[in-house]
Short mmCIF file of C-alpha atoms in Angstrom, two decimals:
data_model
loop_
_atom_site.label_atom_id
_atom_site.label_comp_id
_atom_site.label_asym_id
_atom_site.label_seq_id
_atom_site.Cartn_x
_atom_site.Cartn_y
_atom_site.Cartn_z
CA MET A 168 -9.63 -34.20 -12.97
CA LEU A 169 -6.77 -34.28 -11.08
CA PRO A 170 -5.62 -37.27 -9.78
CA GLU A 171 -6.07 -37.74 -5.88
CA ASP A 172 -2.08 -37.03 -4.51
CA LEU A 173 -1.96 -34.27 -6.68
CA LEU A 174 -5.35 -32.41 -5.22
CA VAL A 175 -3.73 -33.61 -1.77
CA PHE A 176 -1.05 -31.34 -2.42
CA LEU A 177 -2.47 -28.44 -3.69
CA ASN A 178 -4.56 -29.06 -0.50
CA ASP A 179 -1.54 -28.49 1.59
CA GLN A 180 -0.41 -25.53 -0.71
CA ILE A 181 -3.27 -23.86 -0.78
CA PRO A 182 -5.08 -24.28 2.44
CA CYS A 183 -9.20 -23.51 2.66
CA ARG A 184 -9.29 -23.68 -0.77
CA GLN A 185 -10.73 -27.51 -1.48
CA LEU A 186 -13.73 -26.86 -3.01
CA GLN A 187 -12.52 -23.91 -5.54
CA ILE A 188 -9.72 -26.36 -6.48
CA LYS A 189 -11.68 -29.16 -7.42
CA GLN A 190 -14.37 -26.60 -9.26
CA LEU A 191 -11.57 -25.48 -11.51
CA ALA A 192 -10.17 -29.06 -12.26
CA SER A 193 -13.04 -30.13 -13.36
CA LEU A 194 -13.97 -27.14 -15.51
CA LEU A 195 -10.03 -27.07 -17.35
CA ASP A 196 -9.94 -30.77 -17.68
CA PRO A 197 -7.99 -30.93 -20.90
CA THR A 198 -9.91 -34.15 -21.54
CA ILE A 199 -13.60 -32.90 -21.88
CA SER A 200 -14.81 -29.76 -23.59
CA ASN A 201 -14.42 -26.17 -21.39
CA PRO A 202 -16.77 -23.16 -21.55
CA ALA A 203 -15.84 -20.84 -23.81
CA VAL A 204 -15.50 -17.59 -20.69
CA LEU A 205 -15.15 -17.86 -17.06
CA VAL A 206 -15.60 -15.81 -14.35
CA VAL A 207 -13.64 -16.36 -11.47
CA HIS A 208 -14.42 -13.61 -8.75
CA GLY A 209 -14.13 -12.66 -4.99
CA LEU A 210 -12.52 -9.87 -2.94
CA GLU A 211 -8.87 -8.58 -2.40
CA ALA A 212 -6.37 -11.58 -1.13
CA THR A 213 -8.75 -14.54 -1.13
CA GLY A 214 -6.26 -16.59 -3.08
CA LYS A 215 -7.81 -16.03 -7.29
CA SER A 216 -4.86 -15.81 -8.99
CA LEU A 217 -2.76 -17.76 -6.46
CA THR A 218 -5.24 -20.77 -6.93
CA VAL A 219 -5.73 -20.49 -10.76
CA LYS A 220 -2.56 -20.20 -11.79
CA ALA A 221 -1.90 -23.42 -9.09
CA VAL A 222 -4.29 -25.91 -11.48
CA LEU A 223 -3.23 -24.80 -14.69
CA ASP A 224 0.58 -25.60 -13.97
CA SER A 225 -1.10 -29.08 -12.37
CA LEU A 226 -2.98 -29.54 -15.76
CA LEU A 227 -0.22 -29.28 -17.99
CA VAL A 228 -2.36 -27.06 -20.27
CA PRO A 229 -0.88 -24.40 -22.04
CA HIS A 230 -2.09 -21.29 -20.64
CA ALA A 231 -0.92 -17.79 -20.69
CA ILE A 232 -1.64 -15.03 -17.62
CA VAL A 233 -2.01 -11.24 -18.38
CA ARG A 234 -1.92 -9.01 -15.22
CA SER A 235 -4.09 -5.85 -15.56
CA LYS A 236 -1.89 -3.76 -13.35
CA GLU A 237 1.28 -3.94 -15.17
CA CYS A 238 -0.75 -2.54 -18.69
CA ILE A 239 -0.86 0.59 -18.66
CA THR A 240 -3.39 1.25 -22.00
CA ALA A 241 -5.61 -1.22 -23.69
CA ARG A 242 -3.10 -1.65 -26.85
CA HIS A 243 -0.60 -2.08 -24.22
CA LEU A 244 -2.70 -5.15 -22.57
CA LEU A 245 -3.68 -6.41 -26.04
CA GLU A 246 0.26 -6.59 -26.96
CA ARG A 247 1.09 -8.16 -23.61
CA THR A 248 -1.66 -10.65 -24.49
CA ILE A 249 -0.55 -11.74 -27.88
CA ILE A 250 3.20 -12.18 -26.12
CA ALA A 251 2.13 -13.92 -23.91
CA CYS A 252 -0.07 -16.40 -25.68
CA LYS A 253 3.28 -16.54 -28.19
CA ASP A 254 5.43 -17.72 -25.03
CA ALA A 255 3.25 -20.52 -23.67
CA ILE A 256 2.57 -22.31 -27.09
CA GLU A 257 6.23 -21.64 -27.69
CA LYS A 258 6.75 -23.95 -24.45
CA ILE A 259 4.75 -26.88 -25.69
CA ASP A 260 5.38 -26.62 -29.49
CA ASP A 261 8.22 -28.66 -31.32
CA GLY A 262 11.26 -26.85 -33.34
CA GLU A 263 9.02 -26.96 -36.66
CA ALA A 264 6.48 -24.58 -34.97
CA VAL A 265 8.57 -22.38 -33.21
CA GLN A 266 9.96 -21.12 -36.47
CA ASP A 267 6.95 -20.03 -37.79
CA LEU A 268 6.49 -18.16 -34.82
CA THR A 269 8.68 -15.58 -35.32
CA SER A 270 6.67 -13.86 -37.45
CA PHE A 271 4.61 -12.33 -34.19
CA ASP A 272 6.16 -9.37 -33.52
CA GLY A 273 3.99 -8.23 -30.88
CA ARG A 274 2.21 -5.32 -32.22
CA CYS A 275 -1.53 -5.26 -31.72
CA GLU A 276 -3.73 -2.23 -32.09
CA ASN A 277 -7.22 -3.09 -31.78
CA LEU A 278 -9.31 -5.98 -30.82
CA SER A 279 -9.68 -7.14 -34.77
CA SER A 280 -5.97 -7.49 -34.91
CA LEU A 281 -6.14 -9.44 -31.36
CA THR A 282 -8.48 -12.10 -32.69
CA VAL A 283 -6.65 -12.28 -36.45
CA GLN A 284 -3.77 -13.10 -34.44
CA LEU A 285 -5.07 -15.64 -32.04
CA GLU A 286 -6.58 -17.86 -34.63
CA ARG A 287 -3.03 -18.18 -36.11
CA LEU A 288 -1.47 -18.95 -33.10
CA VAL A 289 -4.54 -21.76 -31.22
CA LYS A 290 -4.34 -25.04 -33.58
CA PRO A 291 -7.58 -27.12 -33.70
CA GLN A 292 -5.78 -29.70 -32.46
CA SER A 293 -4.32 -27.80 -29.37
CA LYS A 294 -6.05 -25.85 -26.16
CA LEU A 295 -5.02 -22.70 -24.51
CA ILE A 296 -6.33 -21.00 -21.79
CA LEU A 297 -6.22 -17.11 -21.33
CA VAL A 298 -6.67 -15.37 -18.19
CA PHE A 299 -6.83 -11.73 -17.65
CA ASP A 300 -6.28 -11.26 -13.60
CA GLY A 301 -7.63 -8.03 -12.30
CA ILE A 302 -9.35 -7.09 -16.03
CA ASP A 303 -11.75 -4.60 -13.81
CA ARG A 304 -9.28 -2.67 -12.81
CA GLN A 305 -7.93 -1.78 -16.19
CA ARG A 306 -7.16 1.55 -16.63
CA GLU A 307 -8.06 3.63 -19.95
CA ALA A 308 -10.30 0.89 -20.65
CA PRO A 309 -13.11 1.47 -23.34
CA PRO A 310 -16.50 0.16 -22.47
CA THR A 311 -16.63 -2.33 -25.67
CA LEU A 312 -13.09 -4.00 -23.78
CA LEU A 313 -15.26 -7.14 -21.53
CA PRO A 314 -17.78 -8.17 -23.75
CA ALA A 315 -15.45 -8.23 -26.71
CA LEU A 316 -12.18 -10.60 -24.77
CA ALA A 317 -15.40 -12.53 -23.98
CA ARG A 318 -16.27 -13.21 -26.80
CA LEU A 319 -12.91 -14.35 -27.88
CA GLY A 320 -13.81 -18.48 -27.12
CA GLU A 321 -17.00 -18.32 -29.30
CA ILE A 322 -14.68 -17.18 -31.68
CA ILE A 323 -12.08 -19.52 -31.52
CA LEU A 324 -11.54 -23.15 -31.37
CA LYS A 325 -10.05 -24.38 -28.28
CA LEU A 326 -9.65 -21.30 -26.30
CA THR A 327 -11.12 -20.59 -23.19
CA VAL A 328 -10.90 -16.82 -21.52
CA ILE A 329 -10.81 -16.54 -17.92
CA PHE A 330 -11.70 -13.52 -15.90
CA ILE A 331 -10.58 -12.30 -12.48
CA VAL A 332 -11.99 -9.81 -11.13
CA THR A 333 -13.39 -8.37 -7.46
CA ALA A 334 -17.00 -7.69 -7.73
CA PRO A 335 -18.36 -8.46 -11.24
CA ARG A 336 -21.55 -5.91 -12.20
CA PRO A 337 -24.84 -7.70 -13.39
CA ARG A 338 -24.25 -8.99 -16.74
CA PHE A 339 -21.37 -7.13 -17.41
CA LEU A 340 -19.85 -9.59 -20.10
CA HIS A 341 -23.58 -9.21 -22.32
CA LEU A 342 -23.27 -12.86 -22.37
CA ALA A 343 -26.10 -15.09 -20.91
CA GLY A 344 -24.86 -18.73 -18.95
CA VAL A 345 -21.55 -17.68 -18.22
CA PRO A 346 -20.28 -19.52 -15.42
CA HIS A 347 -18.94 -18.01 -12.04
CA LEU A 348 -16.62 -19.16 -9.46
CA HIS A 349 -16.94 -17.47 -6.18
CA PHE A 350 -14.25 -17.35 -4.19
CA THR A 351 -15.49 -16.96 -0.54
CA THR A 352 -13.74 -14.60 2.01
CA TYR A 353 -12.21 -16.65 4.80
CA ASP A 354 -13.82 -16.78 8.22
CA ARG A 355 -11.45 -16.83 11.77
CA THR A 356 -11.25 -20.42 11.60
CA GLU A 357 -9.27 -19.91 7.96
CA CYS A 358 -7.63 -17.52 8.74
CA LEU A 359 -5.65 -18.91 12.18
CA ALA A 360 -5.10 -22.27 10.06
CA ILE A 361 -3.26 -19.87 7.34
CA VAL A 362 -1.68 -17.29 9.44
CA SER A 363 -0.11 -20.40 11.90
CA GLN A 364 1.47 -22.24 9.01
CA SER A 365 4.37 -19.55 9.31
CA PRO A 366 5.24 -18.74 12.75
CA LEU A 367 7.38 -16.06 13.84
CA SER A 368 9.76 -17.01 16.67
CA ILE A 369 9.63 -15.69 20.42
CA PHE A 370 13.53 -15.90 20.39
CA ALA A 371 15.99 -12.83 18.34
CA SER A 372 18.01 -14.89 15.41
CA ALA A 373 20.96 -13.23 16.59
CA SER A 374 22.44 -16.60 16.98
CA SER A 375 23.60 -19.71 14.71
CA ASP A 376 21.07 -23.14 15.18
CA ASP A 377 24.06 -24.89 14.88
CA GLU A 378 24.78 -23.62 18.88
CA PHE A 379 21.80 -25.58 19.59
CA SER A 380 20.88 -29.34 19.93
CA GLU A 381 18.80 -30.73 17.65
CA GLU A 382 16.13 -31.40 20.63
CA LEU A 383 16.50 -27.89 21.91
CA ILE A 384 15.37 -26.50 18.51
CA LEU A 385 12.39 -28.93 18.11
CA LYS A 386 11.29 -28.05 21.56
CA ARG A 387 11.72 -24.00 20.41
CA GLN A 388 9.99 -24.43 16.83
CA GLU A 389 7.05 -26.27 19.22
CA ASP A 390 6.60 -23.77 21.66
CA ASP A 391 6.76 -20.65 18.75
CA ALA A 392 3.65 -22.73 17.07
CA TRP A 393 2.17 -23.11 20.28
CA LEU A 394 2.46 -19.38 21.43
CA TRP A 395 1.77 -18.06 17.75
CA SER A 396 -1.62 -19.60 17.14
CA ARG A 397 -3.12 -18.21 20.52
CA PHE A 398 -1.16 -15.08 19.88
CA CYS A 399 -3.06 -15.14 16.39
CA GLY A 400 -6.23 -15.94 17.89
CA ALA A 401 -6.12 -12.94 20.66
CA ILE A 402 -5.43 -10.87 17.29
CA TRP A 403 -8.37 -11.68 15.67
CA ASP A 404 -11.13 -11.77 18.55
CA SER A 405 -9.19 -8.19 19.55
CA LEU A 406 -8.69 -6.18 16.56
CA GLY A 407 -8.72 -8.32 13.36
CA LYS A 408 -12.22 -9.21 13.45
CA GLY A 409 -13.71 -5.70 13.18
CA ALA A 410 -10.62 -3.96 11.50
CA ALA A 411 -8.84 -5.98 9.19
CA ARG A 412 -9.80 -6.01 5.62
CA ASP A 413 -8.02 -9.35 4.37
CA ILE A 414 -5.48 -11.95 5.86
CA VAL A 415 -3.30 -9.70 4.54
CA SER A 416 -3.67 -7.25 7.17
CA PHE A 417 -4.27 -9.21 9.87
CA ARG A 418 -1.49 -11.23 9.23
CA ASN A 419 0.44 -7.71 9.24
CA VAL A 420 -0.84 -6.58 12.71
CA CYS A 421 0.25 -9.94 13.84
CA GLN A 422 3.49 -9.45 13.22
CA ARG A 423 3.74 -5.61 14.15
CA LEU A 424 2.42 -6.79 17.58
CA TRP A 425 4.32 -10.00 18.35
CA VAL A 426 8.05 -8.22 18.93
CA ASN A 427 6.37 -6.09 21.86
CA PHE A 428 4.75 -9.36 23.17
CA VAL A 429 7.16 -11.80 23.60
CA GLN A 430 9.65 -9.20 24.95
CA PRO A 431 8.94 -10.23 28.43
CA ILE A 432 10.40 -13.85 27.42
CA ARG A 433 12.57 -12.59 25.71
CA ASP A 434 13.81 -10.25 29.23
CA GLY A 435 13.17 -13.85 31.76
CA LEU A 436 9.93 -12.43 33.19
CA SER A 437 7.83 -14.97 31.75
CA GLY A 438 7.66 -18.64 30.23
CA THR A 439 6.95 -19.96 27.04
CA ARG A 440 4.06 -21.74 27.82
CA GLU A 441 2.50 -19.04 30.19
CA PHE A 442 -0.15 -17.36 27.81
CA SER A 443 -2.56 -15.87 30.52
CA LYS A 444 0.78 -14.26 32.08
CA LEU A 445 1.49 -12.52 28.63
CA LEU A 446 -2.26 -11.36 28.14
CA VAL A 447 -2.43 -9.59 30.89
CA ARG A 448 0.87 -8.14 30.85
CA ASN A 449 0.26 -7.13 27.68
CA ARG A 450 -3.27 -6.23 27.35
CA SER A 451 -2.58 -2.38 26.38
CA LEU A 452 -1.58 -3.86 22.96
CA PHE A 453 -5.23 -5.33 22.16
CA GLN A 454 -6.90 -2.15 23.99
CA ALA A 455 -5.21 0.28 21.79
CA GLU A 456 -5.39 0.56 18.08
CA ASN A 457 -2.09 1.78 16.80
CA ALA A 458 -1.32 -1.24 15.26
CA LEU A 459 -4.09 -0.62 12.66
CA ASN A 460 -2.57 2.65 11.24
CA GLU A 461 0.13 2.39 9.11
CA ARG A 462 2.40 5.38 9.23
CA ILE A 463 5.86 6.75 7.94
CA VAL A 464 6.58 9.01 10.25
CA PRO A 465 5.75 7.62 13.97
CA PRO A 466 3.38 9.74 16.12
CA ALA A 467 5.19 11.56 18.82
CA SER A 468 2.98 10.87 21.69
CA THR A 469 4.07 6.74 20.63
CA ALA A 470 6.33 5.66 23.79
CA GLY A 471 10.46 5.66 22.87
CA THR A 472 10.00 8.30 19.87
CA THR A 473 12.65 10.83 20.34
CA ASN A 474 13.91 13.69 18.62
CA LYS A 475 16.65 11.76 17.05
CA ALA A 476 14.11 9.51 15.68
CA LEU A 477 12.07 12.19 14.12
CA LYS A 478 15.74 13.84 12.54
CA TYR A 479 15.70 10.57 10.71
CA SER A 480 12.56 9.98 9.32
CA HIS A 481 13.10 12.18 6.28
CA GLU A 482 16.23 14.02 5.34
CA LEU A 483 15.03 16.95 3.04
CA PRO A 484 17.51 18.83 0.85
CA TYR A 485 18.61 22.26 2.09
CA TYR A 486 16.28 24.75 0.39
CA THR A 487 12.65 22.22 0.76
CA SER A 488 13.82 22.36 4.47
CA TYR A 489 13.26 26.52 4.28
CA LEU A 490 10.16 25.71 2.23
CA LEU A 491 8.63 23.46 4.83
CA ILE A 492 9.53 26.11 7.81
CA ALA A 493 8.12 29.15 5.46
CA ALA A 494 4.90 27.01 5.21
CA TYR A 495 4.96 26.54 9.15
CA LEU A 496 5.50 30.01 10.27
CA ALA A 497 2.60 31.02 7.33
CA SER A 498 0.11 28.53 9.04
CA TYR A 499 0.74 29.13 12.80
CA ASN A 500 1.76 33.38 12.39
CA PRO A 501 -1.17 35.61 11.49
CA ALA A 502 -0.40 37.66 8.26
CA ARG A 503 -0.75 41.24 9.93
CA GLN A 504 2.76 40.36 11.72
CA ASP A 505 4.51 39.02 8.85
CA GLN A 506 6.31 42.68 8.16
CA THR A 507 7.02 42.64 12.08
CA PHE A 508 9.10 39.37 11.38
CA PHE A 509 10.42 39.76 8.25
CA ILE A 510 11.27 43.42 7.09
CA LYS A 511 14.34 44.60 8.97
CA ALA A 512 13.13 48.32 8.28
CA TYR A 513 9.92 48.28 10.15
CA GLU A 514 9.72 49.71 12.98
CA ARG A 515 7.37 48.01 15.30
CA LYS A 516 6.65 51.30 18.20
CA ARG A 517 4.03 53.48 17.38
CA ARG A 518 4.67 57.32 18.05
CA LYS A 519 2.28 59.18 19.85
CA LYS A 520 1.16 62.60 19.90
CA GLY A 521 3.44 65.14 22.22
CA GLY A 522 6.90 62.78 21.96
CA GLY A 523 7.45 59.38 23.30
CA THR A 524 6.20 55.97 22.29
CA ALA A 525 2.12 54.79 23.01
CA LYS A 526 2.31 51.19 24.66
CA GLY A 527 -0.29 48.86 23.99
CA ARG A 528 -3.67 48.88 25.92
CA PRO A 529 -3.58 45.71 27.98
CA SER A 530 -5.72 42.28 26.50
CA LYS A 531 -9.20 41.72 28.29
CA HIS A 532 -9.00 38.12 27.55
CA ARG A 533 -6.09 35.54 27.76
CA LYS A 534 -4.46 34.22 25.04
CA ILE A 535 -4.30 30.91 23.38
CA GLN A 536 -0.53 29.73 21.81
CA ARG A 537 -0.77 29.64 18.22
CA LYS A 538 0.62 26.31 18.24
CA LEU A 539 -2.60 25.30 20.07
CA LEU A 540 -4.82 26.43 17.77
CA GLY A 541 -3.81 24.90 14.59
CA PRO A 542 -2.43 25.62 11.44
CA GLN A 543 -4.54 28.04 9.46
CA ALA A 544 -4.90 28.39 5.78
CA PHE A 545 -2.53 30.48 3.14
CA VAL A 546 -1.40 31.35 -0.31
CA ILE A 547 1.48 30.24 -1.83
CA GLU A 548 2.44 33.89 -2.49
CA ARG A 549 2.61 34.60 1.14
CA MET A 550 4.81 31.31 1.74
CA LEU A 551 7.37 31.97 -0.77
CA ALA A 552 7.92 35.60 0.07
CA ILE A 553 8.59 33.89 3.79
CA PHE A 554 11.26 31.97 2.14
CA HIS A 555 12.83 34.27 0.38
CA ALA A 556 13.26 36.45 3.58
CA ILE A 557 14.33 33.67 6.09
CA VAL A 558 17.43 32.48 3.51
CA PRO A 559 20.00 33.94 4.75
CA HIS A 560 21.45 34.22 0.82
CA PRO A 561 20.20 34.35 -2.52
CA VAL A 562 18.11 31.37 -3.84
CA PRO A 563 20.14 30.07 -7.25
CA GLY A 564 17.33 29.12 -9.95
CA GLY A 565 14.36 30.27 -11.02
CA MET A 566 10.86 29.78 -10.04
CA SER A 567 10.23 26.21 -11.41
CA ASP A 568 13.12 24.90 -8.91
CA LEU A 569 11.04 25.73 -6.17
CA MET A 570 7.92 25.03 -7.38
CA GLY A 571 9.07 21.16 -8.01
CA GLN A 572 9.55 21.14 -4.24
CA ILE A 573 6.72 22.51 -3.20
CA ALA A 574 5.31 19.40 -4.93
CA THR A 575 7.72 16.99 -3.29
CA LEU A 576 6.26 18.36 -0.26
CA THR A 577 2.71 18.11 -1.30
CA SER A 578 3.04 14.26 -2.88
CA SER A 579 4.82 13.39 0.99
CA LYS A 580 1.28 14.84 2.50
CA MET A 581 3.54 17.48 4.66
CA LEU A 582 1.77 20.12 2.65
CA VAL A 583 -2.01 19.97 1.63
CA LYS A 584 -4.07 21.87 -0.66
CA THR A 585 -7.51 23.10 1.42
CA SER A 586 -9.40 24.86 -1.48
CA THR A 587 -11.50 23.30 -4.03
CA THR A 588 -9.69 25.03 -6.84
CA ALA A 589 -8.56 22.74 -9.79
CA ASP A 590 -5.19 24.50 -10.35
CA ILE A 591 -2.94 24.31 -7.58
CA LEU A 592 -0.41 26.87 -9.03
CA ASP A 593 -3.58 29.80 -8.96
CA ALA A 594 -3.02 32.29 -6.96
CA GLY A 595 -5.76 31.91 -4.51
CA THR A 596 -5.38 28.46 -3.48
CA LYS A 597 -5.09 27.66 -0.20
CA TRP A 598 -2.34 25.62 1.51
CA ARG A 599 -1.60 23.95 5.26
CA VAL A 600 0.88 22.68 6.75
CA ASN A 601 1.01 19.30 7.37
CA VAL A 602 3.85 18.48 10.10
CA GLY A 603 3.72 19.47 13.94
CA TRP A 604 6.32 21.72 15.99
CA GLU A 605 8.39 18.94 16.83
CA TYR A 606 9.33 18.14 13.46
CA VAL A 607 9.62 21.40 12.50
CA GLN A 608 12.12 22.21 15.23
CA VAL A 609 13.98 19.21 14.24
CA ILE A 610 14.29 20.56 10.37
CA ALA A 611 15.31 23.67 11.55
CA ARG A 612 18.14 22.76 13.91
CA MET A 613 19.60 20.33 10.78
CA ILE A 614 20.20 23.43 8.65
CA GLY A 615 21.21 25.71 12.04
CA PHE A 616 17.81 27.78 11.60
CA GLU A 617 16.55 29.61 15.08
CA VAL A 618 12.65 29.34 14.20
CA GLU A 619 11.61 30.34 17.77
CA GLY A 620 12.45 33.85 16.85
CA PHE A 621 10.17 33.90 14.30
CA LEU A 622 7.16 32.02 15.69
CA VAL A 623 4.19 34.22 17.50
CA GLU A 624 3.61 33.24 21.05
#
């Protein structure tokens, strides 16, 4: 068991996890017999990895932490495990033992090889704790990986295996009597206590703290903590309780809305302790849900968004800009009008019998602008034909360069696939543009192309 002063230190570093810290310290105490396998589970952003690492560092027990998100394949995971265990033992062994560990080159092809090498690494008189963080999300993992790793503690003495998972399935280790340690989600009081530990400043940090006296600096820090805690409580009651998935999302929402909330204080319209007046003045921040949607390109309806902001949202290459414009024209122009806009030798007027030209019949219905009807699906061949028609000079390179630029537009969600075909290069695959008219206008002006003359009214 950890000393009382060390428990207090850990509770200060990791708040709202006192019970889990005591349980981990009791189960992993080096003076007693430890379990062969331990499962630590809980939802995302509940402090599992941070708590386990802090307790192991405090116990001064040799331990190795292997993160599955850093491993591409199962073999990569096994080799990282050998290297991590070797590094953990080298930190506590003397010089002679370090010389013996030079024979381990980190090669490990299967679980049998992992067991043999761990038996050579772990001595009977020493302990080793092996932690697999996020093992339930390991890529290319065979179905026998987790049960085999869980039995390493039974085969090798003085070895304890810890699995950090999100939501374990019943009997996913195929073992009975495995201790489980649950990390519960943070409630309102715990979330506010954690987020309030690092308050943001009300005033912009443009000036140095050396220009102010110590009393003024302390008063500003008190005002920051006082207003930040009440602001976080209002965010939780209005937006965070039903929309924020975890404490990380809740903190991001608070940080995103803080500048707009304290802007009246910076403008001198409100005081630092007038929370009720600030709440009434900024009630629109707590009613709208725009802060919950993380965007790369700001929406056109957002206040303060101008064409200049849209211009610097994406700096597209020259031919990629023409491809995006061609995709927009293919989505908003009917296919029957392509020869009108993109074939120079086409004569639009129809000849009538007896000479002259025939006028079109007046429509009985009002026409709706194409821009208001939404983008329509098109095939890739039509977009490429429009692209070659609007580019003012021959395009160098082959079709592979254009396909690479189309893949770039697809990965950035500017061009989306609407059909269910598996092959994106199939001739029958349908596509649709995913950008608005204002964005295409800015892109066209950047390359000097008048897109208005090629769009059906």
